[in-house]
């Protein structure tokens, strides 16, 4: 008997080769990956999830938001997709997004631990924090922004002061082709500097430019205060949180507004007839010599409509900022366990053919009715719910003042023999225009 067992063991050992070990290991890891990724009962449907790579073959990395929209058309307003080891649930359509982020907002209030974001800031700051810490930091940031003038004349004056610096720099180009990216980024960032530090930087300041370059890299890769510090162990007020909050303000407050303005200038140079209508309204309401004020917006429906249409069609944050369920919940009849990562398909709302007359065309008439500005429920560039963009009010003020001031002073045109393109983009945290040069011809 002992001889027989020894013979079997000897035979088995003889069969152990490198190829057999590799084959067994591969089968084991594939089986483990399958078990790990097995969807819970009644989970949203989605494309086939391949071992290791998940549903990545279903996505186009050049235009992932377009691929997500196509998957939505196939699988419905709530579907799931695995991206490597991460599983996402994608929400499409105004009603679905509103149900999740407004009516069930408390259940969808957290941020997921996506490695690239978590490694940068853990759960510090405003964007990636959760629970008690997020509530504390958001309240503090809103209070600080209001104290520093958000929604007040004092902040409007700071913005207009910065706009004057920007227009002077653009005038120095003397109508010759230049890339506006650097100048617009510097100007918009200086507004956040004025709020955060109480001062602005010269555009050529090396430390300031280093900060802007770092912000630009983050975007492409993925983005007396001492009296507020306490010894309370439950408090989130500490120096590390303060630093991350300031960084979040720079990332969100610079990149989104700057990118939207660059899209706006590009669209004006392509749609010159729309640019002329905006300028006619500016001339009528504001004139040539007086700097625009926020209060002028109510008397400028066409200009307001153009700004909104730029935000709609550029769709600079096409899948929003991911959220996480902090409890088991049900949405649209599907079960979403605690810890499910959720993304909003913004194209499904901003380009909804049932909501917009010409969804794929730049058309300011989307926001006009009988010559008056018309609000639209499907206009969600700042998203909705309890994690709506903190700086929405500041962004709206900046966009109006910058846009009207620039078109009051300049006519934007394509350089000679250059065809500008609004259909292509650079993909990062935001969808930004491809680098372009523009001619800013002084109007007066």
PDB file of C-alpha atoms in Angstrom, residues 164-400:
ATOM      1  CA  UNK A 164      -8.394  94.844 -16.970  1.00  0.00           C
ATOM      2  CA  UNK A 165      -4.993  93.165 -16.628  1.00  0.00           C
ATOM      3  CA  UNK A 166      -6.084  90.490 -19.087  1.00  0.00           C
ATOM      4  CA  UNK A 167      -7.353  92.945 -21.710  1.00  0.00           C
ATOM      5  CA  UNK A 168      -4.096  94.913 -21.465  1.00  0.00           C
ATOM      6  CA  UNK A 169      -2.097  91.752 -22.165  1.00  0.00           C
ATOM      7  CA  UNK A 170      -4.355  90.870 -25.110  1.00  0.00           C
ATOM      8  CA  UNK A 171      -4.034  94.412 -26.511  1.00  0.00           C
ATOM      9  CA  UNK A 172      -0.257  93.924 -26.554  1.00  0.00           C
ATOM     10  CA  UNK A 173      -0.772  91.187 -29.172  1.00  0.00           C
ATOM     11  CA  UNK A 174      -1.891  93.939 -31.601  1.00  0.00           C
ATOM     12  CA  UNK A 175      -4.323  91.687 -33.412  1.00  0.00           C
ATOM     13  CA  UNK A 176      -1.693  89.062 -34.228  1.00  0.00           C
ATOM     14  CA  UNK A 177      -2.315  85.328 -33.662  1.00  0.00           C
ATOM     15  CA  UNK A 178      -1.710  84.112 -30.105  1.00  0.00           C
ATOM     16  CA  UNK A 179      -2.696  81.207 -27.874  1.00  0.00           C
ATOM     17  CA  UNK A 180      -5.101  82.516 -25.189  1.00  0.00           C
ATOM     18  CA  UNK A 181      -4.698  79.496 -22.884  1.00  0.00           C
ATOM     19  CA  UNK A 182      -1.848  80.887 -20.766  1.00  0.00           C
ATOM     20  CA  UNK A 183      -3.378  84.348 -20.353  1.00  0.00           C
ATOM     21  CA  UNK A 184      -6.892  83.148 -19.473  1.00  0.00           C
ATOM     22  CA  UNK A 185      -5.597  80.537 -17.002  1.00  0.00           C
ATOM     23  CA  UNK A 186      -3.429  83.137 -15.276  1.00  0.00           C
ATOM     24  CA  UNK A 187      -6.260  85.648 -15.062  1.00  0.00           C
ATOM     25  CA  UNK A 188      -8.908  83.263 -13.708  1.00  0.00           C
ATOM     26  CA  UNK A 189      -6.411  81.769 -11.239  1.00  0.00           C
ATOM     27  CA  UNK A 190      -5.681  85.237  -9.919  1.00  0.00           C
ATOM     28  CA  UNK A 191      -9.331  85.565  -8.885  1.00  0.00           C
ATOM     29  CA  UNK A 192      -8.898  82.489  -6.665  1.00  0.00           C
ATOM     30  CA  UNK A 193      -5.584  83.931  -5.426  1.00  0.00           C
ATOM     31  CA  UNK A 194      -7.372  87.127  -4.405  1.00  0.00           C
ATOM     32  CA  UNK A 195      -9.955  85.073  -2.474  1.00  0.00           C
ATOM     33  CA  UNK A 196      -7.470  82.622  -0.908  1.00  0.00           C
ATOM     34  CA  UNK A 197      -4.443  84.834  -0.287  1.00  0.00           C
ATOM     35  CA  UNK A 198      -5.836  88.363  -0.511  1.00  0.00           C
ATOM     36  CA  UNK A 199      -3.486  89.261  -3.369  1.00  0.00           C
ATOM     37  CA  UNK A 200      -2.819  88.580  -7.050  1.00  0.00           C
ATOM     38  CA  UNK A 201       0.309  87.401  -8.867  1.00  0.00           C
ATOM     39  CA  UNK A 202       2.062  88.882 -11.860  1.00  0.00           C
ATOM     40  CA  UNK A 203       1.439  86.622 -14.854  1.00  0.00           C
ATOM     41  CA  UNK A 204       5.179  86.016 -15.221  1.00  0.00           C
ATOM     42  CA  UNK A 205       5.786  85.216 -11.540  1.00  0.00           C
ATOM     43  CA  UNK A 206       7.772  81.905 -11.542  1.00  0.00           C
ATOM     44  CA  UNK A 207       6.049  80.543  -8.430  1.00  0.00           C
ATOM     45  CA  UNK A 208       2.625  81.360  -9.862  1.00  0.00           C
ATOM     46  CA  UNK A 209       3.490  79.737 -13.179  1.00  0.00           C
ATOM     47  CA  UNK A 210       4.798  76.645 -11.386  1.00  0.00           C
ATOM     48  CA  UNK A 211       1.437  76.356  -9.598  1.00  0.00           C
ATOM     49  CA  UNK A 212      -0.477  76.695 -12.877  1.00  0.00           C
ATOM     50  CA  UNK A 213       1.702  74.075 -14.590  1.00  0.00           C
ATOM     51  CA  UNK A 214       1.100  71.635 -11.743  1.00  0.00           C
ATOM     52  CA  UNK A 215      -2.665  72.206 -11.950  1.00  0.00           C
ATOM     53  CA  UNK A 216      -2.519  71.655 -15.708  1.00  0.00           C
ATOM     54  CA  UNK A 217      -0.639  68.378 -15.209  1.00  0.00           C
ATOM     55  CA  UNK A 218      -3.134  67.176 -12.587  1.00  0.00           C
ATOM     56  CA  UNK A 219      -6.002  67.929 -14.967  1.00  0.00           C
ATOM     57  CA  UNK A 220      -4.399  65.971 -17.754  1.00  0.00           C
ATOM     58  CA  UNK A 221      -3.487  63.009 -15.511  1.00  0.00           C
ATOM     59  CA  UNK A 222      -6.964  62.629 -13.976  1.00  0.00           C
ATOM     60  CA  UNK A 223      -7.188  68.318 -10.392  1.00  0.00           C
ATOM     61  CA  UNK A 224      -5.688  84.421  10.291  1.00  0.00           C
ATOM     62  CA  UNK A 225      -6.651  80.728   9.554  1.00  0.00           C
ATOM     63  CA  UNK A 226      -4.870  79.370  12.658  1.00  0.00           C
ATOM     64  CA  UNK A 227      -7.875  80.305  14.761  1.00  0.00           C
ATOM     65  CA  UNK A 228      -9.852  77.647  12.899  1.00  0.00           C
ATOM     66  CA  UNK A 229      -7.467  74.799  14.010  1.00  0.00           C
ATOM     67  CA  UNK A 230      -8.716  72.768  17.025  1.00  0.00           C
ATOM     68  CA  UNK A 231      -7.656  69.858  19.243  1.00  0.00           C
ATOM     69  CA  UNK A 232     -11.084  68.197  18.885  1.00  0.00           C
ATOM     70  CA  UNK A 233     -10.376  64.656  17.565  1.00  0.00           C
ATOM     71  CA  UNK A 234     -13.697  64.671  15.662  1.00  0.00           C
ATOM     72  CA  UNK A 235     -12.814  67.929  13.917  1.00  0.00           C
ATOM     73  CA  UNK A 236     -11.519  67.981  10.337  1.00  0.00           C
ATOM     74  CA  UNK A 237      -9.949  71.433  10.732  1.00  0.00           C
ATOM     75  CA  UNK A 238      -6.211  70.918  10.425  1.00  0.00           C
ATOM     76  CA  UNK A 239      -3.407  72.175   8.214  1.00  0.00           C
ATOM     77  CA  UNK A 240      -3.528  69.226   5.810  1.00  0.00           C
ATOM     78  CA  UNK A 241      -7.265  69.662   5.194  1.00  0.00           C
ATOM     79  CA  UNK A 242      -6.766  73.394   4.752  1.00  0.00           C
ATOM     80  CA  UNK A 243      -4.048  72.840   2.161  1.00  0.00           C
ATOM     81  CA  UNK A 244      -6.188  70.352   0.220  1.00  0.00           C
ATOM     82  CA  UNK A 245      -9.237  72.640   0.359  1.00  0.00           C
ATOM     83  CA  UNK A 246      -7.169  75.472  -1.098  1.00  0.00           C
ATOM     84  CA  UNK A 247      -5.873  73.160  -3.809  1.00  0.00           C
ATOM     85  CA  UNK A 248      -9.417  72.016  -4.608  1.00  0.00           C
ATOM     86  CA  UNK A 249     -10.496  75.652  -4.982  1.00  0.00           C
ATOM     87  CA  UNK A 250      -7.639  76.275  -7.417  1.00  0.00           C
ATOM     88  CA  UNK A 251      -8.303  73.117  -9.404  1.00  0.00           C
ATOM     89  CA  UNK A 252     -12.081  73.548  -9.653  1.00  0.00           C
ATOM     90  CA  UNK A 253     -12.115  77.338  -9.690  1.00  0.00           C
ATOM     91  CA  UNK A 254      -9.434  77.726 -12.346  1.00  0.00           C
ATOM     92  CA  UNK A 255      -9.793  74.824 -14.741  1.00  0.00           C
ATOM     93  CA  UNK A 256     -13.549  74.779 -15.301  1.00  0.00           C
ATOM     94  CA  UNK A 257     -14.017  78.529 -15.823  1.00  0.00           C
ATOM     95  CA  UNK A 258     -10.840  78.893 -17.873  1.00  0.00           C
ATOM     96  CA  UNK A 259     -11.766  75.955 -20.115  1.00  0.00           C
ATOM     97  CA  UNK A 260     -15.303  77.287 -20.655  1.00  0.00           C
ATOM     98  CA  UNK A 261     -13.930  80.717 -21.615  1.00  0.00           C
ATOM     99  CA  UNK A 262     -11.528  79.159 -24.111  1.00  0.00           C
ATOM    100  CA  UNK A 263     -14.435  77.276 -25.671  1.00  0.00           C
ATOM    101  CA  UNK A 264     -16.462  80.508 -25.734  1.00  0.00           C
ATOM    102  CA  UNK A 265     -13.756  82.445 -27.620  1.00  0.00           C
ATOM    103  CA  UNK A 266     -13.349  79.570 -30.051  1.00  0.00           C
ATOM    104  CA  UNK A 267     -17.090  79.386 -30.769  1.00  0.00           C
ATOM    105  CA  UNK A 268     -17.290  83.151 -31.274  1.00  0.00           C
ATOM    106  CA  UNK A 269     -14.486  83.022 -33.840  1.00  0.00           C
ATOM    107  CA  UNK A 270     -16.235  80.187 -35.693  1.00  0.00           C
ATOM    108  CA  UNK A 271     -19.772  81.611 -35.443  1.00  0.00           C
ATOM    109  CA  UNK A 272     -18.999  85.226 -36.263  1.00  0.00           C
ATOM    110  CA  UNK A 273     -22.647  86.144 -36.836  1.00  0.00           C
ATOM    111  CA  UNK A 274     -23.445  85.142 -33.242  1.00  0.00           C
ATOM    112  CA  UNK A 275     -20.445  87.126 -32.018  1.00  0.00           C
ATOM    113  CA  UNK A 276     -21.777  90.206 -33.807  1.00  0.00           C
ATOM    114  CA  UNK A 277     -25.218  89.823 -32.178  1.00  0.00           C
ATOM    115  CA  UNK A 278     -23.586  89.600 -28.736  1.00  0.00           C
ATOM    116  CA  UNK A 279     -21.517  92.698 -29.442  1.00  0.00           C
ATOM    117  CA  UNK A 280     -24.585  94.603 -30.606  1.00  0.00           C
ATOM    118  CA  UNK A 281     -26.341  93.808 -27.324  1.00  0.00           C
ATOM    119  CA  UNK A 282     -23.236  94.805 -25.335  1.00  0.00           C
ATOM    120  CA  UNK A 283     -23.042  98.113 -27.198  1.00  0.00           C
ATOM    121  CA  UNK A 284     -26.716  98.801 -26.558  1.00  0.00           C
ATOM    122  CA  UNK A 285     -26.850  97.896 -22.847  1.00  0.00           C
ATOM    123  CA  UNK A 286     -23.325  98.673 -21.611  1.00  0.00           C
ATOM    124  CA  UNK A 287     -21.693 100.807 -24.273  1.00  0.00           C
ATOM    125  CA  UNK A 288     -18.001 101.017 -25.163  1.00  0.00           C
ATOM    126  CA  UNK A 289     -16.433 102.746 -22.171  1.00  0.00           C
ATOM    127  CA  UNK A 290     -18.178 101.321 -19.105  1.00  0.00           C
ATOM    128  CA  UNK A 291     -16.994  98.008 -17.661  1.00  0.00           C
ATOM    129  CA  UNK A 292     -19.738  95.323 -17.521  1.00  0.00           C
ATOM    130  CA  UNK A 293     -21.434  94.583 -14.207  1.00  0.00           C
ATOM    131  CA  UNK A 294     -23.309  91.467 -13.104  1.00  0.00           C
ATOM    132  CA  UNK A 295     -26.530  93.482 -12.829  1.00  0.00           C
ATOM    133  CA  UNK A 296     -26.407  94.034 -16.619  1.00  0.00           C
ATOM    134  CA  UNK A 297     -27.112  90.333 -17.201  1.00  0.00           C
ATOM    135  CA  UNK A 298     -30.881  90.655 -16.679  1.00  0.00           C
ATOM    136  CA  UNK A 299     -31.027  93.112 -19.607  1.00  0.00           C
ATOM    137  CA  UNK A 300     -28.874  90.963 -21.913  1.00  0.00           C
ATOM    138  CA  UNK A 301     -30.884  87.818 -22.743  1.00  0.00           C
ATOM    139  CA  UNK A 302     -28.989  86.987 -25.939  1.00  0.00           C
ATOM    140  CA  UNK A 303     -25.551  87.228 -24.334  1.00  0.00           C
ATOM    141  CA  UNK A 304     -26.769  85.164 -21.391  1.00  0.00           C
ATOM    142  CA  UNK A 305     -28.164  82.556 -23.786  1.00  0.00           C
ATOM    143  CA  UNK A 306     -24.850  82.335 -25.664  1.00  0.00           C
ATOM    144  CA  UNK A 307     -22.898  81.742 -22.444  1.00  0.00           C
ATOM    145  CA  UNK A 308     -25.322  79.001 -21.400  1.00  0.00           C
ATOM    146  CA  UNK A 309     -25.140  77.396 -24.831  1.00  0.00           C
ATOM    147  CA  UNK A 310     -21.327  77.340 -24.677  1.00  0.00           C
ATOM    148  CA  UNK A 311     -21.570  75.534 -21.341  1.00  0.00           C
ATOM    149  CA  UNK A 312     -24.151  73.091 -22.692  1.00  0.00           C
ATOM    150  CA  UNK A 313     -22.445  72.083 -25.908  1.00  0.00           C
ATOM    151  CA  UNK A 314     -18.868  72.027 -24.584  1.00  0.00           C
ATOM    152  CA  UNK A 315     -19.912  69.612 -21.791  1.00  0.00           C
ATOM    153  CA  UNK A 316     -16.530  70.000 -20.135  1.00  0.00           C
ATOM    154  CA  UNK A 317     -17.156  67.429 -17.361  1.00  0.00           C
ATOM    155  CA  UNK A 318     -18.944  64.709 -19.369  1.00  0.00           C
ATOM    156  CA  UNK A 319     -19.314  62.112 -16.591  1.00  0.00           C
ATOM    157  CA  UNK A 320     -19.396  64.453 -13.612  1.00  0.00           C
ATOM    158  CA  UNK A 321     -17.375  63.652 -10.499  1.00  0.00           C
ATOM    159  CA  UNK A 322     -17.985  60.020  -9.394  1.00  0.00           C
ATOM    160  CA  UNK A 323     -20.072  59.371  -6.284  1.00  0.00           C
ATOM    161  CA  UNK A 324     -20.413  56.396  -3.972  1.00  0.00           C
ATOM    162  CA  UNK A 325     -23.428  54.865  -2.263  1.00  0.00           C
ATOM    163  CA  UNK A 326     -22.974  54.941   1.510  1.00  0.00           C
ATOM    164  CA  UNK A 327     -25.769  52.440   2.151  1.00  0.00           C
ATOM    165  CA  UNK A 328     -27.686  49.721   0.291  1.00  0.00           C
ATOM    166  CA  UNK A 329     -30.241  51.390  -1.938  1.00  0.00           C
ATOM    167  CA  UNK A 330     -32.612  50.776  -4.848  1.00  0.00           C
ATOM    168  CA  UNK A 331     -32.680  52.890  -8.000  1.00  0.00           C
ATOM    169  CA  UNK A 332     -34.911  52.292 -10.998  1.00  0.00           C
ATOM    170  CA  UNK A 333     -35.729  48.821  -9.677  1.00  0.00           C
ATOM    171  CA  UNK A 334     -32.049  47.816  -9.434  1.00  0.00           C
ATOM    172  CA  UNK A 335     -30.201  46.953  -6.227  1.00  0.00           C
ATOM    173  CA  UNK A 336     -27.089  49.049  -5.559  1.00  0.00           C
ATOM    174  CA  UNK A 337     -25.121  47.747  -2.551  1.00  0.00           C
ATOM    175  CA  UNK A 338     -23.231  50.076  -0.216  1.00  0.00           C
ATOM    176  CA  UNK A 339     -19.950  51.095  -1.840  1.00  0.00           C
ATOM    177  CA  UNK A 340     -21.252  51.163  -5.446  1.00  0.00           C
ATOM    178  CA  UNK A 341     -19.485  53.813  -7.529  1.00  0.00           C
ATOM    179  CA  UNK A 342     -21.868  55.912  -9.625  1.00  0.00           C
ATOM    180  CA  UNK A 343     -21.240  58.292 -12.538  1.00  0.00           C
ATOM    181  CA  UNK A 344     -23.621  60.698 -14.278  1.00  0.00           C
ATOM    182  CA  UNK A 345     -23.705  60.587 -18.085  1.00  0.00           C
ATOM    183  CA  UNK A 346     -24.002  64.332 -18.704  1.00  0.00           C
ATOM    184  CA  UNK A 347     -24.258  63.984 -22.488  1.00  0.00           C
ATOM    185  CA  UNK A 348     -27.548  62.129 -22.001  1.00  0.00           C
ATOM    186  CA  UNK A 349     -28.977  65.320 -20.466  1.00  0.00           C
ATOM    187  CA  UNK A 350     -27.151  68.132 -22.249  1.00  0.00           C
ATOM    188  CA  UNK A 351     -27.632  66.493 -25.685  1.00  0.00           C
ATOM    189  CA  UNK A 352     -31.026  64.896 -25.093  1.00  0.00           C
ATOM    190  CA  UNK A 353     -32.875  65.098 -28.424  1.00  0.00           C
ATOM    191  CA  UNK A 354     -36.195  65.213 -26.556  1.00  0.00           C
ATOM    192  CA  UNK A 355     -35.111  68.312 -24.598  1.00  0.00           C
ATOM    193  CA  UNK A 356     -33.126  70.329 -27.148  1.00  0.00           C
ATOM    194  CA  UNK A 357     -34.237  71.332 -30.639  1.00  0.00           C
ATOM    195  CA  UNK A 358     -30.778  70.896 -32.187  1.00  0.00           C
ATOM    196  CA  UNK A 359     -28.788  69.052 -29.497  1.00  0.00           C
ATOM    197  CA  UNK A 360     -25.594  68.596 -31.541  1.00  0.00           C
ATOM    198  CA  UNK A 361     -25.510  72.124 -32.929  1.00  0.00           C
ATOM    199  CA  UNK A 362     -24.369  75.355 -31.266  1.00  0.00           C
ATOM    200  CA  UNK A 363     -27.664  77.207 -30.991  1.00  0.00           C
ATOM    201  CA  UNK A 364     -28.280  80.004 -28.428  1.00  0.00           C
ATOM    202  CA  UNK A 365     -31.997  79.854 -29.283  1.00  0.00           C
ATOM    203  CA  UNK A 366     -32.161  76.870 -26.913  1.00  0.00           C
ATOM    204  CA  UNK A 367     -32.220  79.417 -24.077  1.00  0.00           C
ATOM    205  CA  UNK A 368     -34.501  82.028 -25.638  1.00  0.00           C
ATOM    206  CA  UNK A 369     -38.274  82.305 -25.818  1.00  0.00           C
ATOM    207  CA  UNK A 370     -39.953  85.316 -27.422  1.00  0.00           C
ATOM    208  CA  UNK A 371     -36.673  87.217 -27.113  1.00  0.00           C
ATOM    209  CA  UNK A 372     -36.368  86.587 -23.355  1.00  0.00           C
ATOM    210  CA  UNK A 373     -33.903  84.317 -21.586  1.00  0.00           C
ATOM    211  CA  UNK A 374     -35.413  80.937 -20.682  1.00  0.00           C
ATOM    212  CA  UNK A 375     -34.150  78.679 -17.903  1.00  0.00           C
ATOM    213  CA  UNK A 376     -33.972  74.982 -18.757  1.00  0.00           C
ATOM    214  CA  UNK A 377     -34.237  72.093 -16.271  1.00  0.00           C
ATOM    215  CA  UNK A 378     -31.901  70.027 -18.451  1.00  0.00           C
ATOM    216  CA  UNK A 379     -29.076  72.542 -18.094  1.00  0.00           C
ATOM    217  CA  UNK A 380     -26.865  70.843 -15.488  1.00  0.00           C
ATOM    218  CA  UNK A 381     -23.220  71.872 -16.027  1.00  0.00           C
ATOM    219  CA  UNK A 382     -22.766  72.185 -12.246  1.00  0.00           C
ATOM    220  CA  UNK A 383     -24.708  68.964 -11.570  1.00  0.00           C
ATOM    221  CA  UNK A 384     -27.363  68.842  -8.841  1.00  0.00           C
ATOM    222  CA  UNK A 385     -27.956  67.623  -5.322  1.00  0.00           C
ATOM    223  CA  UNK A 386     -26.083  68.044  -2.070  1.00  0.00           C
ATOM    224  CA  UNK A 387     -22.676  67.844  -3.814  1.00  0.00           C
ATOM    225  CA  UNK A 388     -23.515  70.457  -6.430  1.00  0.00           C
ATOM    226  CA  UNK A 389     -20.522  72.596  -7.475  1.00  0.00           C
ATOM    227  CA  UNK A 390     -19.482  74.771  -4.517  1.00  0.00           C
ATOM    228  CA  UNK A 391     -18.405  77.671  -6.744  1.00  0.00           C
ATOM    229  CA  UNK A 392     -21.438  77.787  -9.059  1.00  0.00           C
ATOM    230  CA  UNK A 393     -22.294  81.371  -8.106  1.00  0.00           C
ATOM    231  CA  UNK A 394     -18.677  82.523  -8.542  1.00  0.00           C
ATOM    232  CA  UNK A 395     -18.362  80.719 -11.901  1.00  0.00           C
ATOM    233  CA  UNK A 396     -21.530  82.340 -13.260  1.00  0.00           C
ATOM    234  CA  UNK A 397     -20.295  85.794 -12.249  1.00  0.00           C
ATOM    235  CA  UNK A 398     -16.859  85.191 -13.775  1.00  0.00           C
ATOM    236  CA  UNK A 399     -18.195  83.797 -17.051  1.00  0.00           C
ATOM    237  CA  UNK A 400     -20.525  86.746 -17.604  1.00  0.00           C
TER     238      UNK A 400
END
